[in-house]
Short mmCIF file of C-alpha atoms and ligand atoms in Angstrom, two decimals:
data_model
loop_
_atom_site.label_atom_id
_atom_site.label_comp_id
_atom_site.label_asym_id
_atom_site.label_seq_id
_atom_site.Cartn_x
_atom_site.Cartn_y
_atom_site.Cartn_z
CA MET P 73 13.05 -12.57 -38.28
CA ILE P 74 9.32 -11.58 -38.86
CA VAL P 75 6.62 -12.88 -40.98
CA VAL P 76 4.20 -10.35 -42.53
CA MET P 77 0.71 -11.63 -43.29
CA LYS P 78 -1.39 -10.48 -46.11
CA ASN P 79 -3.96 -7.92 -45.55
CA GLY P 80 -7.03 -9.83 -44.60
CA ALA P 81 -5.24 -13.14 -43.71
CA GLY P 82 -7.41 -15.29 -41.62
CA ALA P 83 -6.98 -16.55 -38.03
CA GLU P 84 -6.23 -20.12 -39.21
CA GLN P 85 -3.45 -19.10 -41.62
CA VAL P 86 -1.74 -17.07 -38.68
CA GLN P 87 -2.22 -19.97 -36.48
CA ALA P 88 -0.67 -22.39 -39.09
CA VAL P 89 2.35 -20.11 -39.44
CA ALA P 90 2.67 -20.01 -35.58
CA ASP P 91 2.43 -23.86 -35.45
CA THR P 92 5.04 -24.54 -38.19
CA VAL P 93 7.66 -22.10 -36.44
CA THR P 94 6.91 -23.64 -33.01
CA GLU P 95 7.64 -27.05 -34.65
CA TRP P 96 10.97 -25.69 -35.70
CA GLY P 97 11.71 -24.82 -32.01
CA LEU P 98 11.03 -21.09 -32.31
CA LYS P 99 8.63 -19.02 -30.28
CA PRO P 100 6.25 -16.96 -32.31
CA HIS P 101 5.06 -13.55 -31.15
CA VAL P 102 1.77 -12.69 -32.93
CA SER P 103 1.02 -9.02 -33.19
CA GLN P 104 -2.40 -8.07 -34.64
CA GLY P 105 -2.69 -4.64 -36.10
CA GLU P 106 -5.69 -3.04 -37.74
CA GLU P 107 -4.41 -3.62 -41.10
CA ARG P 108 -1.89 -6.40 -40.98
CA THR P 109 -0.73 -9.14 -38.71
CA VAL P 110 3.11 -9.56 -37.96
CA ILE P 111 4.48 -12.67 -36.38
CA GLY P 112 7.80 -12.23 -34.82
CA LEU P 113 10.11 -15.21 -34.42
CA ILE P 114 12.11 -15.55 -31.30
CA GLY P 115 14.78 -18.17 -31.23
CA ASP P 116 17.47 -19.61 -33.59
CA GLU P 117 17.05 -18.22 -36.90
CA ALA P 118 19.17 -20.90 -38.38
CA LYS P 119 16.10 -23.13 -38.03
CA VAL P 120 13.77 -21.08 -40.22
CA ASN P 121 12.94 -22.25 -43.48
CA GLY P 122 12.35 -18.93 -45.07
CA PRO P 123 11.23 -20.09 -48.61
CA ALA P 124 8.78 -22.75 -47.06
CA LEU P 125 7.17 -19.95 -44.92
CA GLU P 126 6.67 -17.65 -47.72
CA MET P 127 4.79 -20.25 -49.64
CA MET P 128 2.29 -20.71 -46.81
CA ALA P 129 -1.26 -19.37 -47.23
CA GLY P 130 -1.78 -15.90 -46.27
CA VAL P 131 1.98 -15.11 -45.88
CA GLU P 132 3.12 -11.89 -47.54
CA LYS P 133 6.77 -11.81 -46.94
CA VAL P 134 9.36 -13.12 -44.51
CA MET P 135 11.97 -10.38 -43.40
CA PRO P 136 15.07 -10.54 -41.17
CA VAL P 137 15.04 -8.00 -38.31
CA LEU P 138 18.56 -6.39 -38.83
CA LYS P 139 18.49 -4.42 -35.80
CA PRO P 140 20.25 -5.72 -32.65
CA TYR P 141 17.11 -4.88 -30.75
CA LYS P 142 14.20 -7.20 -32.06
CA ARG P 143 11.20 -7.09 -29.76
CA ALA P 144 11.58 -3.46 -29.13
CA SER P 145 11.91 -2.69 -32.76
CA ALA P 146 9.12 -0.97 -34.70
CA GLU P 147 9.22 -3.83 -37.34
CA PHE P 148 8.40 -6.45 -34.84
CA HIS P 149 5.21 -4.94 -33.78
CA ALA P 150 2.11 -4.30 -36.06
CA GLU P 151 1.02 -1.15 -33.81
CA ARG P 152 2.45 0.99 -31.31
CA THR P 153 2.54 -0.20 -27.76
CA VAL P 154 -0.06 1.52 -25.45
CA VAL P 155 0.60 1.13 -21.62
CA ARG P 156 -2.52 0.95 -19.59
CA ILE P 157 -2.50 2.17 -15.99
CA PRO P 158 -5.51 1.04 -14.09
CA PRO P 159 -7.75 3.46 -12.20
CA ALA P 160 -6.22 4.62 -8.82
CA ARG P 161 -9.58 4.36 -6.93
CA HIS P 162 -13.11 3.00 -7.71
CA GLY P 163 -14.78 5.06 -10.14
CA ASP P 164 -11.60 6.95 -11.38
CA ARG P 165 -10.62 6.73 -15.08
CA GLY P 166 -7.66 4.64 -16.17
CA LEU P 167 -4.74 6.06 -18.08
CA THR P 168 -3.00 5.12 -21.31
CA ILE P 169 0.61 6.09 -22.35
CA GLY P 170 1.49 5.85 -25.89
CA GLY P 171 -2.01 6.72 -27.11
CA PRO P 172 -3.35 9.98 -28.56
CA GLY P 173 -3.21 11.79 -25.22
CA VAL P 174 -0.07 13.23 -23.66
CA VAL P 175 0.46 12.06 -20.11
CA VAL P 176 2.17 14.47 -17.43
CA MET P 177 3.92 12.77 -14.49
CA ALA P 178 4.77 15.50 -11.94
CA GLY P 179 6.01 15.55 -8.43
CA PRO P 180 9.07 16.19 -6.21
CA CYS P 181 12.47 14.63 -6.77
CA SER P 182 12.42 12.84 -3.48
CA VAL P 183 9.35 11.94 -1.31
CA GLU P 184 10.17 14.26 1.80
CA THR P 185 7.07 14.20 4.04
CA ARG P 186 3.50 12.70 4.18
CA ASP P 187 2.00 16.11 4.11
CA MET P 188 4.08 17.11 1.20
CA ILE P 189 2.93 14.23 -0.91
CA LEU P 190 -0.81 14.45 0.11
CA SER P 191 -0.93 18.20 -0.38
CA LEU P 192 1.22 18.54 -3.54
CA GLY P 193 -0.69 15.42 -4.90
CA ALA P 194 -3.97 17.05 -4.47
CA PHE P 195 -2.79 20.37 -6.12
CA LEU P 196 -1.16 18.32 -8.99
CA LYS P 197 -4.27 16.42 -9.73
CA GLY P 198 -6.36 19.84 -9.65
CA ALA P 199 -4.05 21.27 -12.20
CA GLY P 200 -4.35 18.16 -14.57
CA ALA P 201 -1.33 16.01 -13.91
CA HIS P 202 -1.94 12.40 -14.54
CA LEU P 203 0.55 10.65 -12.32
CA LEU P 204 2.45 11.64 -9.19
CA ARG P 205 6.27 11.14 -9.32
CA GLY P 206 8.47 10.87 -6.16
CA GLY P 207 11.70 9.06 -5.33
CA ALA P 208 11.74 6.88 -2.28
CA PHE P 209 15.03 5.36 -3.13
CA LYS P 210 17.33 7.97 -4.51
CA PRO P 211 20.38 7.47 -6.55
CA ARG P 212 22.61 10.26 -5.29
CA THR P 213 26.07 11.17 -6.51
CA SER P 214 27.20 11.54 -2.84
CA PRO P 215 26.91 9.03 -0.36
CA TYR P 216 26.48 11.77 2.39
CA ALA P 217 23.43 13.31 0.40
CA PHE P 218 19.89 12.33 1.34
CA GLN P 219 19.23 8.68 0.22
CA GLY P 220 15.36 8.73 0.35
CA LEU P 221 12.83 7.59 2.89
CA GLY P 222 12.72 4.08 1.58
CA VAL P 223 9.40 2.13 2.23
CA GLU P 224 8.13 4.92 4.39
CA GLY P 225 8.14 7.04 1.16
CA LEU P 226 6.31 4.29 -0.83
CA ARG P 227 3.64 4.37 1.89
CA TYR P 228 3.02 7.97 1.62
CA LEU P 229 2.73 7.70 -2.15
CA ALA P 230 0.27 4.72 -1.76
CA GLU P 231 -1.85 6.67 0.53
CA GLU P 232 -1.98 9.67 -1.93
CA ARG P 233 -3.08 7.31 -4.46
CA SER P 234 -5.95 6.01 -2.43
CA VAL P 235 -6.91 9.29 -1.08
CA VAL P 236 -6.31 11.88 -3.87
CA GLY P 237 -6.28 9.67 -6.80
CA LEU P 238 -3.08 9.92 -8.72
CA PRO P 239 -1.46 6.71 -9.62
CA ILE P 240 2.30 6.83 -8.86
CA ILE P 241 5.62 6.38 -10.56
CA THR P 242 8.68 5.78 -8.35
CA GLU P 243 12.20 4.31 -8.92
CA VAL P 244 13.78 1.02 -7.86
CA MET P 245 17.46 0.70 -7.59
CA ASP P 246 18.07 -2.63 -6.22
CA THR P 247 16.89 -6.12 -7.42
CA ARG P 248 16.07 -7.14 -3.99
CA ASP P 249 13.53 -4.27 -3.81
CA VAL P 250 11.61 -4.93 -6.99
CA GLU P 251 8.82 -7.01 -5.53
CA MET P 252 8.01 -4.51 -2.76
CA VAL P 253 8.23 -1.57 -4.99
CA ALA P 254 6.01 -3.24 -7.51
CA GLU P 255 3.29 -3.56 -4.69
CA PHE P 256 3.17 0.30 -4.40
CA ALA P 257 4.01 1.63 -7.94
CA ASP P 258 1.95 1.90 -10.85
CA ILE P 259 4.99 2.38 -13.07
CA ILE P 260 8.51 1.44 -11.85
CA GLN P 261 11.29 3.88 -12.89
CA VAL P 262 14.78 2.62 -13.74
CA GLY P 263 17.04 5.63 -13.19
CA ALA P 264 19.63 6.95 -15.67
CA ARG P 265 22.35 5.40 -13.45
CA ASN P 266 20.94 1.95 -13.71
CA MET P 267 20.02 1.87 -17.35
CA GLN P 268 22.49 -0.83 -17.94
CA ASN P 269 22.08 -2.76 -14.67
CA PHE P 270 21.22 -5.90 -16.65
CA ASN P 271 20.34 -7.82 -13.69
CA LEU P 272 17.85 -5.35 -12.50
CA LEU P 273 16.34 -5.28 -15.94
CA LYS P 274 15.88 -8.94 -16.01
CA VAL P 275 14.17 -9.05 -12.72
CA LEU P 276 11.89 -6.32 -13.91
CA GLY P 277 11.11 -8.20 -16.89
CA ARG P 278 9.54 -10.84 -14.52
CA CYS P 279 7.35 -8.26 -12.59
CA ASN P 280 3.90 -7.28 -13.67
CA ARG P 281 4.22 -3.65 -13.59
CA PRO P 282 5.05 -1.14 -16.54
CA VAL P 283 8.64 -0.13 -16.48
CA MET P 284 9.99 3.36 -17.39
CA LEU P 285 13.54 3.16 -18.39
CA LYS P 286 15.70 6.54 -18.31
CA ARG P 287 18.41 7.01 -20.85
CA GLY P 288 21.72 6.57 -19.11
CA LEU P 289 24.00 9.79 -18.67
CA ALA P 290 26.35 8.72 -21.68
CA SER P 291 24.15 6.28 -23.38
CA THR P 292 23.34 6.01 -27.04
CA LEU P 293 19.82 5.50 -28.11
CA GLU P 294 20.65 2.02 -29.43
CA GLU P 295 21.98 1.23 -25.85
CA LEU P 296 18.59 2.55 -24.43
CA LEU P 297 16.79 0.27 -26.89
CA MET P 298 18.97 -2.77 -25.94
CA SER P 299 18.11 -2.29 -22.35
CA ALA P 300 14.33 -2.21 -23.35
CA GLU P 301 14.97 -5.35 -25.18
CA TYR P 302 16.35 -7.04 -21.84
CA VAL P 303 12.89 -6.19 -20.15
CA ILE P 304 10.81 -7.26 -22.90
CA ASN P 305 12.88 -10.43 -23.44
CA ALA P 306 12.47 -11.30 -19.81
CA GLY P 307 8.57 -11.37 -20.25
CA ASN P 308 7.50 -7.66 -19.75
CA ASP P 309 6.20 -5.95 -22.68
CA GLU P 310 5.11 -2.75 -20.91
CA VAL P 311 8.14 -0.56 -21.37
CA ILE P 312 8.29 3.28 -21.66
CA LEU P 313 11.48 4.98 -22.80
CA CYS P 314 12.55 8.21 -21.18
CA GLU P 315 14.95 10.78 -22.64
CA ARG P 316 16.34 12.85 -19.57
CA GLY P 317 19.46 14.58 -21.15
CA ILE P 318 23.04 13.23 -21.66
CA ARG P 319 26.38 14.35 -20.74
CA THR P 320 28.10 16.77 -23.04
CA PHE P 321 30.74 19.51 -22.84
CA GLU P 322 28.05 22.15 -22.33
CA THR P 323 27.90 23.69 -18.89
CA PHE P 324 25.08 26.18 -18.81
CA THR P 325 22.74 23.28 -18.57
CA ARG P 326 22.96 20.17 -16.27
CA ASN P 327 22.55 17.82 -19.05
CA THR P 328 22.04 18.18 -22.81
CA LEU P 329 18.39 17.41 -23.54
CA ASP P 330 18.44 15.31 -26.82
CA LEU P 331 15.08 16.06 -28.28
CA SER P 332 15.97 14.39 -31.50
CA ALA P 333 15.65 11.21 -29.44
CA VAL P 334 11.89 11.59 -29.47
CA PRO P 335 11.45 11.10 -33.37
CA VAL P 336 14.32 8.60 -33.41
CA LEU P 337 12.95 6.35 -30.80
CA LYS P 338 9.50 6.65 -32.22
CA ARG P 339 10.89 5.61 -35.60
CA GLU P 340 12.97 2.65 -34.28
CA SER P 341 10.57 1.44 -31.68
CA HIS P 342 6.89 0.81 -30.94
CA LEU P 343 7.33 1.86 -27.22
CA PRO P 344 5.97 5.16 -25.80
CA VAL P 345 8.48 8.02 -25.33
CA VAL P 346 8.58 10.45 -22.37
CA VAL P 347 10.71 13.43 -21.99
CA ASP P 348 12.23 14.68 -18.62
CA PRO P 349 13.12 18.30 -19.24
CA SER P 350 13.92 18.71 -15.43
CA HIS P 351 16.88 16.54 -15.31
CA GLY P 352 17.48 17.39 -18.99
CA THR P 353 18.17 21.06 -18.14
CA GLY P 354 18.92 21.27 -14.41
CA HIS P 355 17.11 24.91 -14.22
CA TRP P 356 13.45 25.47 -13.51
CA ASP P 357 13.38 28.46 -16.00
CA LEU P 358 14.31 25.99 -18.95
CA VAL P 359 11.75 23.50 -18.10
CA ALA P 360 8.76 25.02 -19.72
CA PRO P 361 10.17 25.77 -22.94
CA MET P 362 11.73 22.27 -23.33
CA ALA P 363 8.50 20.60 -22.07
CA LYS P 364 6.61 22.41 -24.85
CA ALA P 365 9.23 21.45 -27.45
CA ALA P 366 9.17 17.84 -26.33
CA VAL P 367 5.33 17.68 -26.82
CA ALA P 368 5.76 19.51 -30.18
CA ALA P 369 8.44 16.81 -31.17
CA GLY P 370 5.92 13.86 -30.42
CA ALA P 371 6.50 13.00 -26.79
CA ASP P 372 3.99 10.68 -25.33
CA GLY P 373 4.58 12.09 -22.01
CA LEU P 374 6.57 14.44 -19.62
CA LEU P 375 8.28 13.85 -16.31
CA LEU P 376 8.40 17.10 -14.46
CA GLU P 377 9.89 17.99 -10.85
CA VAL P 378 7.63 20.17 -8.95
CA HIS P 379 8.14 21.18 -5.34
CA PRO P 380 6.20 23.33 -3.04
CA ASP P 381 9.39 25.22 -1.92
CA PRO P 382 12.12 24.57 -4.33
CA SER P 383 14.60 26.37 -2.28
CA HIS P 384 14.28 24.00 0.63
CA ALA P 385 13.99 20.82 -1.39
CA VAL P 386 16.24 17.98 -0.27
CA SER P 387 17.02 17.38 -3.96
CA ASP P 388 16.94 18.97 -7.12
CA GLY P 389 15.43 22.17 -5.93
CA PRO P 390 17.03 24.38 -8.74
CA GLN P 391 15.19 22.52 -11.50
CA SER P 392 11.90 22.01 -9.66
CA LEU P 393 8.82 24.14 -10.76
CA THR P 394 6.64 25.73 -8.07
CA PRO P 395 2.99 24.61 -8.07
CA LYS P 396 2.08 27.96 -9.67
CA ARG P 397 4.43 27.69 -12.48
CA PHE P 398 3.37 24.14 -13.11
CA LYS P 399 -0.19 25.09 -13.28
CA ALA P 400 0.66 27.79 -15.94
CA LEU P 401 2.79 25.46 -17.92
CA MET P 402 -0.08 22.94 -18.08
CA GLY P 403 -2.34 25.60 -19.75
CA GLU P 404 0.49 26.09 -22.53
CA LEU P 405 1.06 22.47 -22.93
CA GLU P 406 -2.62 21.95 -23.75
CA LEU P 407 -2.23 24.38 -26.61
CA VAL P 408 0.97 22.89 -28.02
CA ALA P 409 -0.57 19.39 -27.78
CA ARG P 410 -3.56 20.45 -29.81
CA ALA P 411 -1.54 22.10 -32.28
CA VAL P 412 0.21 18.65 -33.06
CA GLY P 413 -3.07 16.69 -32.95
CA ARG P 414 -3.04 15.47 -29.48
CA ASN P 415 -4.40 16.57 -26.15
CA LEU P 416 -3.73 16.35 -22.35
CA HIS P 417 -6.43 13.75 -21.92
C1 PEP W 551 14.93 11.34 -11.01
O1 PEP W 551 13.97 11.08 -11.71
O2 PEP W 551 14.83 12.05 -9.75
C2 PEP W 551 16.31 10.95 -11.28
C3 PEP W 551 17.14 10.50 -10.36
O3 PEP W 551 16.45 10.87 -12.58
P1 PEP W 551 17.78 10.31 -13.48
O4 PEP W 551 17.81 8.84 -13.10
O5 PEP W 551 17.32 10.69 -14.74
O6 PEP W 551 19.03 11.10 -12.98
MN1 MN W 552 15.52 14.48 -9.29
#
């Protein structure tokens, strides 16, 4: 249930509502927008006396949240969530995801060598990327395929951040690794295959790092939002949603990138939305057109696989851009972003 306060309602009126619902045994979640304040009520709604709340000073209306996702829903928040990433190094600028700027996260599928991470990181920073992506723990379909460098890979990423200055996003697969990955990562990625690993989501809800949730291979957008609800409900509001393609009967592409997910998720939720056209298509030549389309559709960010030598990549070479192609794409993305009233920071 949410309580919408009148335009111009005072802080004491908001406090009075919060105190009243607390007395009833519910938890108020106050969200202050520029124009209105919304108070979300978390807990047993049977305990809410709606008419009494509606009569309180400063209250405009009391509304049920009908969606199964509550705290992830657009109604629950007066404003869109903006995730803030602190500067990688002293003197660098911080980043925001979900604000006016479109954020580009780029890098290899897997962290392969220290050299690769440091030199590719420097190139990507020069080309305008905002975060370095790279998997140290890899969810591979085959147990015989490269599983990632583990903590050694995390150390290379951390070195890149302190030397080159790009903050990092990397995946966690196991609840036992969350604390360790959180020490290294600026954003923790939950891969498509773990989107409904509810124990992992609950543990991530208790860590103090933003979490990017990738849509499951065969998950609906409602299921994605319910997974976000798990993380938020466990205490972490900083959730980013990522569309990365879903399984369909189509075989020309690795997955079918569902770009309508972008406006749907932005209508249904206050959370930032990122698109991954690399896994979404599976082919490097399809990445640029879909990346541009994603920005045109309103995405707050892109996740792009870039490899210095895609034909020798240990994973996902066919969908990886070369550094040169990435740089060219950044120029085109800037134009698309501007055409839709955004920028690439
Ligand atoms: C990845 O980002 O490298 C990855 C494994 O993605 P997904 O979980 O979407 O398959
Ligand atoms: Mn990959």
